[in-house]
CSV table of C-alpha atoms in Angstrom, one decimal:
chain,number,residue,atom,x,y,z
A,1,MET,CA,1.7,5.0,-41.5
A,2,SER,CA,4.6,6.7,-39.6
A,3,GLY,CA,3.8,6.1,-35.6
A,4,ASN,CA,3.1,2.7,-34.1
A,5,LYS,CA,2.4,3.2,-30.2
A,6,GLY,CA,4.2,-0.3,-28.5
A,7,VAL,CA,5.2,-1.3,-25.0
A,8,VAL,CA,8.6,-0.7,-24.2
A,9,TYR,CA,10.7,-1.9,-21.7
A,10,VAL,CA,12.9,1.2,-19.9
A,11,LYS,CA,14.6,-0.6,-16.7
A,12,PRO,CA,13.7,-2.8,-14.1
A,13,GLY,CA,10.3,-2.5,-12.6
A,14,GLN,CA,9.2,0.1,-15.7
A,15,VAL,CA,7.6,-0.4,-19.0
A,16,GLU,CA,6.3,2.6,-21.0
A,17,VAL,CA,3.9,3.4,-23.6
A,18,HIS,CA,6.3,4.9,-26.8
A,19,THR,CA,5.8,5.8,-30.5
A,20,THR,CA,7.8,3.5,-31.8
A,21,GLU,CA,8.5,2.9,-35.9
A,22,TYR,CA,5.9,1.2,-38.0
A,23,PRO,CA,6.7,-2.3,-39.5
A,24,THR,CA,8.9,-2.1,-42.8
A,25,PHE,CA,9.7,-5.1,-44.8
A,26,GLU,CA,13.4,-4.6,-43.7
A,27,LEU,CA,14.4,-5.8,-40.3
A,28,LYS,CA,16.3,-2.4,-38.7
A,29,ASP,CA,18.8,-1.9,-36.2
A,30,GLY,CA,17.5,-1.4,-32.6
A,31,PRO,CA,17.1,-2.8,-28.8
A,32,GLY,CA,18.1,-6.5,-28.8
A,33,VAL,CA,18.1,-6.5,-32.8
A,34,ASN,CA,20.8,-8.8,-33.6
A,35,PRO,CA,23.0,-7.2,-35.7
A,36,ALA,CA,23.0,-10.1,-38.4
A,37,ASN,CA,19.8,-9.5,-38.6
A,38,VAL,CA,20.0,-5.8,-39.2
A,39,GLY,CA,19.2,-5.6,-43.0
A,40,ARG,CA,17.1,-8.8,-43.6
A,41,LYS,CA,14.4,-8.5,-45.5
A,42,THR,CA,11.0,-10.3,-45.6
A,43,PRO,CA,9.0,-10.2,-48.3
A,44,HIS,CA,7.3,-13.5,-47.1
A,45,ALA,CA,6.3,-11.1,-43.6
A,46,ALA,CA,2.5,-9.6,-42.7
A,47,ILE,CA,2.2,-6.5,-41.1
A,48,VAL,CA,-0.6,-7.7,-38.3
A,49,LYS,CA,-2.7,-4.6,-36.4
A,50,CYS,CA,-2.6,-6.0,-33.1
A,51,VAL,CA,-6.2,-6.5,-32.0
A,52,ALA,CA,-5.3,-8.3,-29.2
A,53,THR,CA,-1.8,-8.4,-27.7
A,54,ASN,CA,-1.3,-10.1,-24.0
A,55,ILE,CA,1.0,-9.6,-21.1
A,56,CYS,CA,3.2,-12.8,-20.3
A,57,GLY,CA,4.9,-14.4,-17.2
A,58,SER,CA,7.6,-14.3,-19.5
A,59,ASP,CA,7.5,-10.4,-20.7
A,60,GLN,CA,7.1,-10.0,-17.1
A,61,HIS,CA,10.8,-11.8,-15.6
A,62,MET,CA,12.2,-9.5,-18.1
A,63,VAL,CA,10.8,-6.4,-16.8
A,64,ARG,CA,11.9,-7.5,-13.0
A,65,GLY,CA,15.4,-6.9,-14.7
A,66,ARG,CA,15.6,-11.3,-14.0
A,67,THR,CA,17.4,-11.4,-17.5
A,68,THR,CA,19.4,-9.6,-19.5
A,69,ALA,CA,16.8,-7.7,-21.4
A,70,PRO,CA,18.0,-3.9,-22.8
A,71,ALA,CA,16.6,-1.0,-22.3
A,72,GLY,CA,13.8,0.1,-25.2
A,73,LEU,CA,13.1,-3.6,-26.4
A,74,VAL,CA,9.6,-3.3,-27.6
A,75,LEU,CA,7.7,-6.4,-25.6
A,76,GLY,CA,4.9,-8.7,-26.7
A,77,HIS,CA,4.9,-12.4,-27.8
A,78,GLU,CA,0.8,-13.0,-27.6
A,79,ILE,CA,-0.9,-11.7,-30.8
A,80,THR,CA,-4.0,-11.9,-32.1
A,81,GLY,CA,-4.7,-9.7,-35.3
A,82,GLU,CA,-6.3,-8.4,-38.7
A,83,VAL,CA,-3.5,-8.3,-41.9
A,84,VAL,CA,-3.9,-5.3,-42.9
A,85,GLU,CA,-0.6,-5.7,-45.5
A,86,THR,CA,1.1,-8.1,-47.8
A,87,GLY,CA,4.8,-8.6,-48.9
A,88,PRO,CA,5.5,-9.6,-52.6
A,89,ASP,CA,6.1,-13.0,-51.6
A,90,VAL,CA,2.8,-13.7,-49.7
A,91,GLU,CA,0.8,-16.1,-51.4
A,92,TYR,CA,-2.2,-17.4,-49.4
A,93,VAL,CA,-2.9,-14.8,-46.1
A,94,LYS,CA,-4.9,-12.0,-47.8
A,95,VAL,CA,-5.6,-8.4,-46.0
A,96,GLY,CA,-8.3,-8.4,-43.6
A,97,ASP,CA,-7.6,-11.8,-43.0
A,98,LEU,CA,-8.2,-12.0,-39.1
A,99,CYS,CA,-5.3,-14.6,-37.8
A,100,SER,CA,-3.3,-16.0,-34.3
A,101,VAL,CA,0.1,-15.8,-34.5
A,102,PRO,CA,2.5,-18.1,-33.3
A,103,PHE,CA,4.6,-16.5,-30.3
A,104,ASN,CA,7.5,-18.7,-31.8
A,105,ILE,CA,8.4,-17.0,-35.0
A,106,SER,CA,9.8,-20.1,-37.3
A,107,CYS,CA,10.4,-20.2,-41.3
A,108,GLY,CA,8.9,-24.1,-42.2
A,109,ARG,CA,11.6,-24.7,-44.7
A,110,CYS,CA,14.6,-26.3,-42.0
A,111,ARG,CA,15.2,-29.4,-40.7
A,112,ASN,CA,13.5,-28.3,-37.3
A,113,CYS,CA,10.3,-26.5,-38.8
A,114,LYS,CA,9.5,-29.6,-41.4
A,115,GLU,CA,9.7,-32.3,-38.2
A,116,GLY,CA,7.2,-30.1,-35.8
A,117,LYS,CA,9.9,-28.5,-33.7
A,118,THR,CA,8.7,-24.4,-34.5
A,119,GLY,CA,10.2,-23.8,-31.2
A,120,ILE,CA,13.5,-23.9,-32.5
A,121,CYS,CA,13.9,-22.8,-36.2
A,122,LEU,CA,17.2,-23.0,-37.3
A,123,ASN,CA,16.9,-19.5,-39.4
A,124,VAL,CA,15.3,-17.0,-37.5
A,125,ASN,CA,17.5,-16.1,-34.9
A,126,PRO,CA,21.9,-16.1,-35.7
A,127,ASP,CA,22.7,-16.5,-32.1
A,128,GLN,CA,20.9,-19.9,-31.4
A,129,PRO,CA,17.3,-22.2,-32.5
A,130,GLY,CA,14.5,-20.5,-31.5
A,131,SER,CA,12.6,-16.9,-31.8
A,132,ALA,CA,10.1,-15.1,-30.7
A,133,TYR,CA,8.4,-11.4,-31.0
A,134,GLY,CA,9.5,-9.3,-28.3
A,135,TYR,CA,12.1,-11.2,-26.0
A,136,VAL,CA,15.7,-11.1,-25.1
A,137,ASP,CA,18.2,-13.2,-27.0
A,138,MET,CA,15.5,-14.3,-29.4
A,139,GLY,CA,16.6,-12.5,-32.8
A,140,GLY,CA,16.0,-8.9,-32.5
A,141,TRP,CA,12.0,-9.8,-34.0
A,142,VAL,CA,10.5,-6.1,-32.6
A,143,GLY,CA,7.0,-7.2,-30.4
A,144,GLY,CA,3.2,-7.0,-30.3
A,145,GLN,CA,2.8,-5.4,-27.6
A,146,ALA,CA,2.1,-2.2,-30.1
A,147,GLU,CA,-0.7,-1.1,-32.5
A,148,TYR,CA,1.3,-2.6,-35.5
A,149,VAL,CA,3.6,-5.8,-36.1
A,150,LEU,CA,5.5,-7.2,-38.8
A,151,VAL,CA,4.9,-11.5,-39.2
A,152,PRO,CA,7.5,-13.3,-41.1
A,153,TYR,CA,6.9,-16.4,-43.0
A,154,ALA,CA,3.2,-15.2,-43.0
A,155,ASP,CA,1.7,-17.7,-45.3
A,156,TRP,CA,3.1,-20.2,-42.6
A,157,ASN,CA,3.0,-18.9,-39.3
A,158,LEU,CA,-0.7,-17.3,-38.9
A,159,LEU,CA,-3.5,-19.1,-38.2
A,160,LYS,CA,-6.6,-18.0,-40.1
A,161,PHE,CA,-10.1,-17.9,-38.2
A,162,PRO,CA,-12.4,-19.7,-41.0
A,163,ASP,CA,-15.3,-16.8,-39.7
A,164,ARG,CA,-14.7,-13.0,-38.5
A,165,ASP,CA,-17.9,-12.9,-36.5
A,166,GLN,CA,-17.5,-16.0,-35.3
A,167,ALA,CA,-14.1,-15.1,-34.6
A,168,MET,CA,-15.1,-11.9,-33.0
A,169,ASP,CA,-17.8,-13.6,-31.0
A,170,LYS,CA,-14.9,-15.5,-28.6
A,171,ILE,CA,-11.7,-13.3,-29.4
A,172,LEU,CA,-10.7,-13.3,-25.7
A,173,ASP,CA,-10.7,-17.4,-26.7
A,174,LEU,CA,-9.1,-17.5,-29.3
A,175,ALA,CA,-6.3,-14.1,-27.9
A,176,MET,CA,-5.1,-17.2,-26.0
A,177,LEU,CA,-4.3,-19.5,-28.5
A,178,ALA,CA,-1.3,-17.4,-29.8
A,179,ASP,CA,0.9,-19.1,-26.4
A,180,ILE,CA,-0.6,-19.9,-23.0
A,181,PHE,CA,-3.2,-21.7,-24.0
A,182,PRO,CA,-1.2,-24.3,-26.7
A,183,THR,CA,1.8,-23.8,-24.0
A,184,GLY,CA,-0.2,-25.2,-21.4
A,185,TYR,CA,-1.7,-27.9,-23.3
A,186,HIS,CA,1.7,-28.6,-24.1
A,187,GLY,CA,3.1,-29.4,-21.2
A,188,CYS,CA,0.0,-31.9,-20.4
A,189,VAL,CA,0.5,-33.8,-23.9
A,190,THR,CA,4.5,-34.3,-23.4
A,191,ALA,CA,3.8,-35.3,-19.9
A,192,GLY,CA,1.2,-38.1,-20.2
A,193,VAL,CA,-2.2,-36.8,-19.4
A,194,THR,CA,-4.9,-38.7,-20.9
A,195,THR,CA,-8.2,-40.0,-19.6
A,196,GLY,CA,-8.8,-41.4,-16.2
A,197,SER,CA,-4.8,-39.0,-15.0
A,198,THR,CA,-4.0,-37.4,-12.2
A,199,VAL,CA,-2.0,-34.2,-12.4
A,200,TYR,CA,-0.7,-31.8,-10.3
A,201,VAL,CA,0.0,-28.7,-11.5
A,202,ALA,CA,2.9,-26.7,-10.2
A,203,GLY,CA,1.7,-23.0,-10.2
A,204,ALA,CA,-1.7,-20.9,-11.2
A,205,GLY,CA,-0.7,-18.1,-12.6
A,206,PRO,CA,-2.0,-18.0,-16.6
A,207,VAL,CA,0.7,-21.1,-17.9
A,208,GLY,CA,-0.6,-23.1,-15.3
A,209,LEU,CA,-4.5,-22.1,-15.2
A,210,ALA,CA,-4.2,-23.1,-18.7
A,211,ALA,CA,-2.4,-26.3,-18.2
A,212,ALA,CA,-5.2,-27.4,-15.7
A,213,THR,CA,-7.7,-26.8,-18.0
A,214,SER,CA,-5.9,-28.6,-20.5
A,215,ALA,CA,-6.0,-31.3,-18.6
A,216,LEU,CA,-9.5,-31.8,-18.0
A,217,LEU,CA,-9.8,-31.0,-21.8
A,218,LEU,CA,-8.2,-34.1,-22.2
A,219,GLY,CA,-9.6,-35.8,-19.8
A,220,ALA,CA,-8.3,-36.2,-16.6
A,221,ALA,CA,-9.8,-37.4,-13.6
A,222,ALA,CA,-8.0,-35.6,-10.8
A,223,VAL,CA,-6.1,-32.2,-11.6
A,224,ILE,CA,-4.3,-30.7,-8.7
A,225,VAL,CA,-3.3,-27.0,-8.8
A,226,GLY,CA,0.0,-25.8,-5.9
A,227,ASP,CA,0.5,-21.8,-5.8
A,228,LEU,CA,1.3,-19.4,-3.0
A,229,ASN,CA,-1.4,-17.3,-3.7
A,230,GLU,CA,-4.7,-18.0,-2.4
A,231,ASP,CA,-6.8,-15.5,-5.4
A,232,ARG,CA,-5.1,-17.7,-7.7
A,233,LEU,CA,-5.6,-20.8,-6.2
A,234,ALA,CA,-9.3,-19.9,-5.8
A,235,GLN,CA,-9.6,-19.2,-9.7
A,236,ALA,CA,-8.5,-23.0,-10.3
A,237,ARG,CA,-11.0,-23.9,-7.9
A,238,SER,CA,-13.8,-21.8,-9.9
A,239,PHE,CA,-13.6,-24.3,-12.7
A,240,GLY,CA,-13.0,-28.4,-11.2
A,241,CYS,CA,-9.5,-28.3,-10.2
A,242,GLU,CA,-9.0,-29.1,-6.3
A,243,THR,CA,-6.2,-26.9,-5.0
A,244,VAL,CA,-2.5,-27.1,-2.7
A,245,ASP,CA,-1.1,-24.1,-1.2
A,246,VAL,CA,2.7,-24.4,-0.5
A,247,SER,CA,2.6,-21.8,1.7
A,248,ARG,CA,1.4,-24.0,4.6
A,249,GLY,CA,4.3,-27.4,3.6
A,250,ASP,CA,5.2,-29.9,1.3
A,251,PRO,CA,2.5,-30.3,-1.3
A,252,LYS,CA,3.4,-34.1,-1.3
A,253,ASP,CA,1.1,-34.6,2.3
A,254,GLN,CA,-1.7,-32.6,0.6
A,255,ILE,CA,-1.4,-34.5,-2.1
A,256,GLU,CA,-2.5,-37.6,-0.5
A,257,GLN,CA,-5.5,-36.1,1.1
A,258,ILE,CA,-6.9,-35.1,-1.3
A,259,LEU,CA,-5.8,-38.2,-3.9
A,260,GLY,CA,-5.6,-40.9,-0.7
A,261,THR,CA,-1.9,-41.6,-2.3
A,262,PRO,CA,0.9,-39.0,-2.0
A,263,GLU,CA,1.3,-40.0,-5.8
A,264,VAL,CA,0.4,-38.3,-9.4
A,265,ASP,CA,0.5,-39.9,-12.5
A,266,CYS,CA,1.5,-36.9,-14.5
A,267,GLY,CA,3.3,-33.2,-13.1
A,268,VAL,CA,3.7,-29.6,-14.9
A,269,ASP,CA,5.9,-27.5,-14.2
A,270,ALA,CA,4.6,-23.7,-14.4
A,271,VAL,CA,6.5,-21.7,-12.7
A,272,GLY,CA,10.0,-21.9,-14.2
A,273,PHE,CA,13.4,-20.4,-12.7
A,274,GLU,CA,11.6,-18.1,-10.3
A,275,ALA,CA,10.6,-20.6,-7.9
A,276,ARG,CA,10.2,-20.5,-4.1
A,277,GLY,CA,10.5,-23.1,-1.3
A,278,HIS,CA,8.0,-24.8,0.4
A,279,GLY,CA,6.1,-24.3,3.8
A,280,ALA,CA,8.4,-22.0,5.8
A,281,GLU,CA,10.4,-21.3,2.8
A,282,ALA,CA,7.8,-20.2,0.7
A,283,ARG,CA,8.4,-16.5,0.2
A,284,THR,CA,12.3,-17.6,-0.7
A,285,GLU,CA,13.6,-18.4,-3.9
A,286,HIS,CA,15.0,-21.9,-4.2
A,287,PRO,CA,15.3,-22.2,-8.5
A,288,ALA,CA,15.4,-25.7,-8.5
A,289,ALA,CA,12.3,-26.3,-5.8
A,290,VAL,CA,9.3,-27.5,-8.7
A,291,LEU,CA,11.6,-29.6,-10.6
A,292,ASN,CA,12.0,-31.5,-7.0
A,293,THR,CA,8.9,-31.6,-5.6
A,294,LEU,CA,7.2,-32.4,-9.1
A,295,MET,CA,10.7,-35.8,-9.1
A,296,ASP,CA,9.2,-36.2,-5.9
A,297,ILE,CA,5.3,-37.2,-6.5
A,298,VAL,CA,5.5,-37.9,-9.7
A,299,ARG,CA,5.0,-42.0,-9.9
A,300,ALA,CA,7.1,-44.1,-11.0
A,301,GLY,CA,7.4,-44.5,-14.8
A,302,GLY,CA,5.4,-41.3,-15.1
A,303,ALA,CA,6.3,-37.8,-16.8
A,304,VAL,CA,7.1,-33.9,-16.3
A,305,GLY,CA,6.3,-31.9,-18.5
A,306,ILE,CA,8.0,-28.5,-17.8
A,307,PRO,CA,6.5,-25.9,-19.9
A,308,GLY,CA,7.9,-23.0,-17.4
A,309,LEU,CA,10.5,-20.7,-18.5
A,310,TYR,CA,14.2,-22.0,-17.9
A,311,VAL,CA,17.3,-19.5,-18.7
A,312,THR,CA,21.0,-19.6,-19.4
A,313,GLY,CA,20.6,-16.0,-18.0
A,314,ASP,CA,19.9,-14.2,-14.6
A,315,PRO,CA,21.3,-11.7,-13.0
A,316,GLY,CA,18.8,-11.4,-10.1
A,317,ALA,CA,19.5,-15.1,-9.1
A,318,PRO,CA,19.8,-15.8,-5.6
A,319,ASP,CA,23.4,-17.9,-6.4
A,320,GLU,CA,25.9,-17.7,-8.9
A,321,ALA,CA,25.5,-21.3,-10.3
A,322,ALA,CA,21.8,-20.3,-11.0
A,323,LYS,CA,23.3,-17.1,-13.0
A,324,VAL,CA,24.0,-19.5,-15.3
A,325,GLY,CA,21.2,-21.6,-14.8
A,326,SER,CA,23.2,-24.4,-13.5
A,327,LEU,CA,20.4,-25.5,-10.6
A,328,SER,CA,20.3,-28.6,-8.0
A,329,ILE,CA,18.0,-31.0,-9.2
A,330,ARG,CA,17.4,-34.2,-7.9
A,331,LEU,CA,18.5,-35.9,-11.0
A,332,GLY,CA,19.5,-39.0,-9.5
A,333,LEU,CA,15.8,-39.6,-8.2
A,334,GLY,CA,14.3,-38.7,-11.7
A,335,TRP,CA,16.6,-41.6,-13.0
A,336,ALA,CA,15.8,-43.7,-10.3
A,337,LYS,CA,12.4,-43.4,-11.3
A,338,SER,CA,12.3,-43.7,-14.7
A,339,LEU,CA,10.7,-40.4,-15.3
A,340,SER,CA,10.7,-38.8,-18.5
A,341,PHE,CA,11.3,-35.1,-19.2
A,342,ALA,CA,10.1,-32.4,-22.2
A,343,THR,CA,11.8,-29.0,-21.7
A,344,GLY,CA,11.2,-25.9,-24.0
A,345,GLN,CA,9.5,-23.7,-25.8
A,346,CYS,CA,6.0,-25.0,-27.5
A,347,PRO,CA,5.6,-25.9,-30.3
A,348,VAL,CA,2.2,-23.8,-31.3
A,349,MET,CA,1.5,-24.7,-34.9
A,350,ARG,CA,1.6,-28.8,-33.2
A,351,TYR,CA,-2.0,-27.1,-31.2
A,352,HIS,CA,-3.3,-24.3,-32.3
A,353,ARG,CA,-5.8,-25.0,-34.9
A,354,GLN,CA,-7.1,-28.2,-32.7
A,355,LEU,CA,-7.6,-25.9,-29.9
A,356,MET,CA,-9.1,-23.0,-31.9
A,357,MET,CA,-11.5,-25.8,-33.1
A,358,ALA,CA,-12.3,-26.6,-29.6
A,359,ILE,CA,-12.6,-22.8,-28.9
A,360,LEU,CA,-14.9,-22.7,-32.0
A,361,HIS,CA,-16.9,-25.8,-30.2
A,362,ASP,CA,-18.0,-24.8,-27.3
A,363,ARG,CA,-15.7,-27.1,-25.9
A,364,VAL,CA,-13.5,-25.2,-23.8
A,365,SER,CA,-13.9,-21.3,-22.2
A,366,ILE,CA,-9.9,-20.8,-21.9
A,367,ALA,CA,-10.3,-17.0,-21.2
A,368,GLU,CA,-12.5,-17.5,-18.2
A,369,ASN,CA,-10.3,-20.1,-16.7
A,370,VAL,CA,-7.9,-17.7,-16.6
A,371,ASN,CA,-9.4,-14.8,-15.7
A,372,ALA,CA,-8.8,-12.6,-18.9
A,373,THR,CA,-9.1,-8.9,-18.5
A,374,VAL,CA,-9.3,-6.2,-21.3
A,375,ILE,CA,-6.8,-2.8,-20.7
A,376,PRO,CA,-6.3,0.0,-22.9
A,377,LEU,CA,-2.8,-0.1,-24.4
A,378,ASP,CA,-2.5,3.0,-22.7
A,379,ARG,CA,-3.1,1.1,-19.1
A,380,ALA,CA,-0.1,-1.4,-19.7
A,381,PRO,CA,2.1,-0.3,-17.3
A,382,GLU,CA,-0.5,-0.6,-14.6
A,383,GLY,CA,-1.9,-4.4,-15.9
A,384,TYR,CA,2.2,-5.2,-15.9
A,385,GLU,CA,2.6,-3.6,-11.6
A,386,GLU,CA,-1.0,-5.7,-10.8
A,387,PHE,CA,0.2,-8.8,-12.9
A,388,ASP,CA,3.3,-8.2,-10.4
A,389,GLN,CA,2.1,-8.2,-7.4
A,390,GLY,CA,-0.1,-11.2,-8.1
A,391,ALA,CA,-3.1,-10.4,-9.4
A,392,ALA,CA,-5.6,-13.9,-10.6
A,393,ARG,CA,-6.0,-12.5,-14.1
A,394,LYS,CA,-4.5,-12.6,-17.4
A,395,TYR,CA,-4.1,-9.0,-18.7
A,396,VAL,CA,-5.3,-8.3,-22.1
A,397,LEU,CA,-3.9,-5.0,-24.2
A,398,ASP,CA,-6.7,-3.6,-26.4
A,399,PRO,CA,-4.6,-1.4,-28.8
A,400,HIS,CA,-7.6,-0.4,-31.2
A,401,GLY,CA,-10.3,-0.8,-28.9
A,402,MET,CA,-11.7,-3.5,-30.8
A,403,LEU,CA,-12.5,-5.6,-27.6
A,404,ALA,CA,-14.3,-3.2,-26.2
A,405,GLU,CA,-16.3,-3.1,-29.3
A,406,ALA,CA,-16.9,-6.6,-29.8
A,407,SER,CA,-17.6,-7.1,-25.9
């Protein structure tokens, strides 16, 4: 095939749908591709027809110009698709298999992968551990907000759905397995959420809503979600969460009104480096605001899961220190309370099979909880714009019209 429509980052605030190259089993030079990866052969890969490919808040950071992403980068790391071609070294994945693609690319062979730390694979990104599709400084693997995408180490990376018809009936839920559902779940697991826990989730975007869903799935007694956006808070309330409007002031006071105590057992940061302040400073960026709030409200001996993205390069940061990822966090408070912290990419493969089973057996309705909204690939720029304006939706792109047919 000669063409492949994909969503391309043009400049801050602008994405467009362009015709790009159809994937091959050799990495080519292009925007963001690490020079050491150019010419890299991938006989272990599969070419996947993208059935569903989502817009993520992490993509939005790049589109806002808050990273060093180069113009021309094909975006997209939340991919669900059908295998249409396999390389000569692929043994078990077959053409026609419907699969979820973990957003973090891993080889399955290095020390970290063998320890289950697939978010920091040592072999896929020459610059640093860890990689992802269509993302800045992640090795230059082409993104999957497109009609087709190359998936390396296919036998290792792809999660095959057991029954195609059953999967298509639940395809919007299963589309969340590539990133936000495991990421939210990871935030809760690392925060120690279990039966009877009280949980505060900072951020009611899709990852925050996925974390809140995960907390309930794990048996939390009370899940409180904090945000500035009333529509997103209403979405959290729609499936049983309590909510805190941080524009009204310190979450601690509102949490006490809900629980009778100003502390929670577990905290999850689903906001990341573009955090804003609370109360009168709610419209001003304060990159460390969420981290400091969580250290304040999580009980002594508790834990904080941090699936929210933090970066080492932010040209739009409010101060020079934050531009290189240096934040004024109250580490002394966290130390005094013996808090535990977990950061970094979610190791998707640690959770996605279990979460798939929860979806297939009707234990969770993640697509409904995050308000998954299907739009054609050509409307991706509109989806980015609405998401940036705070729409309480998780936009799912439908490159081939298969989601519209399924619904």
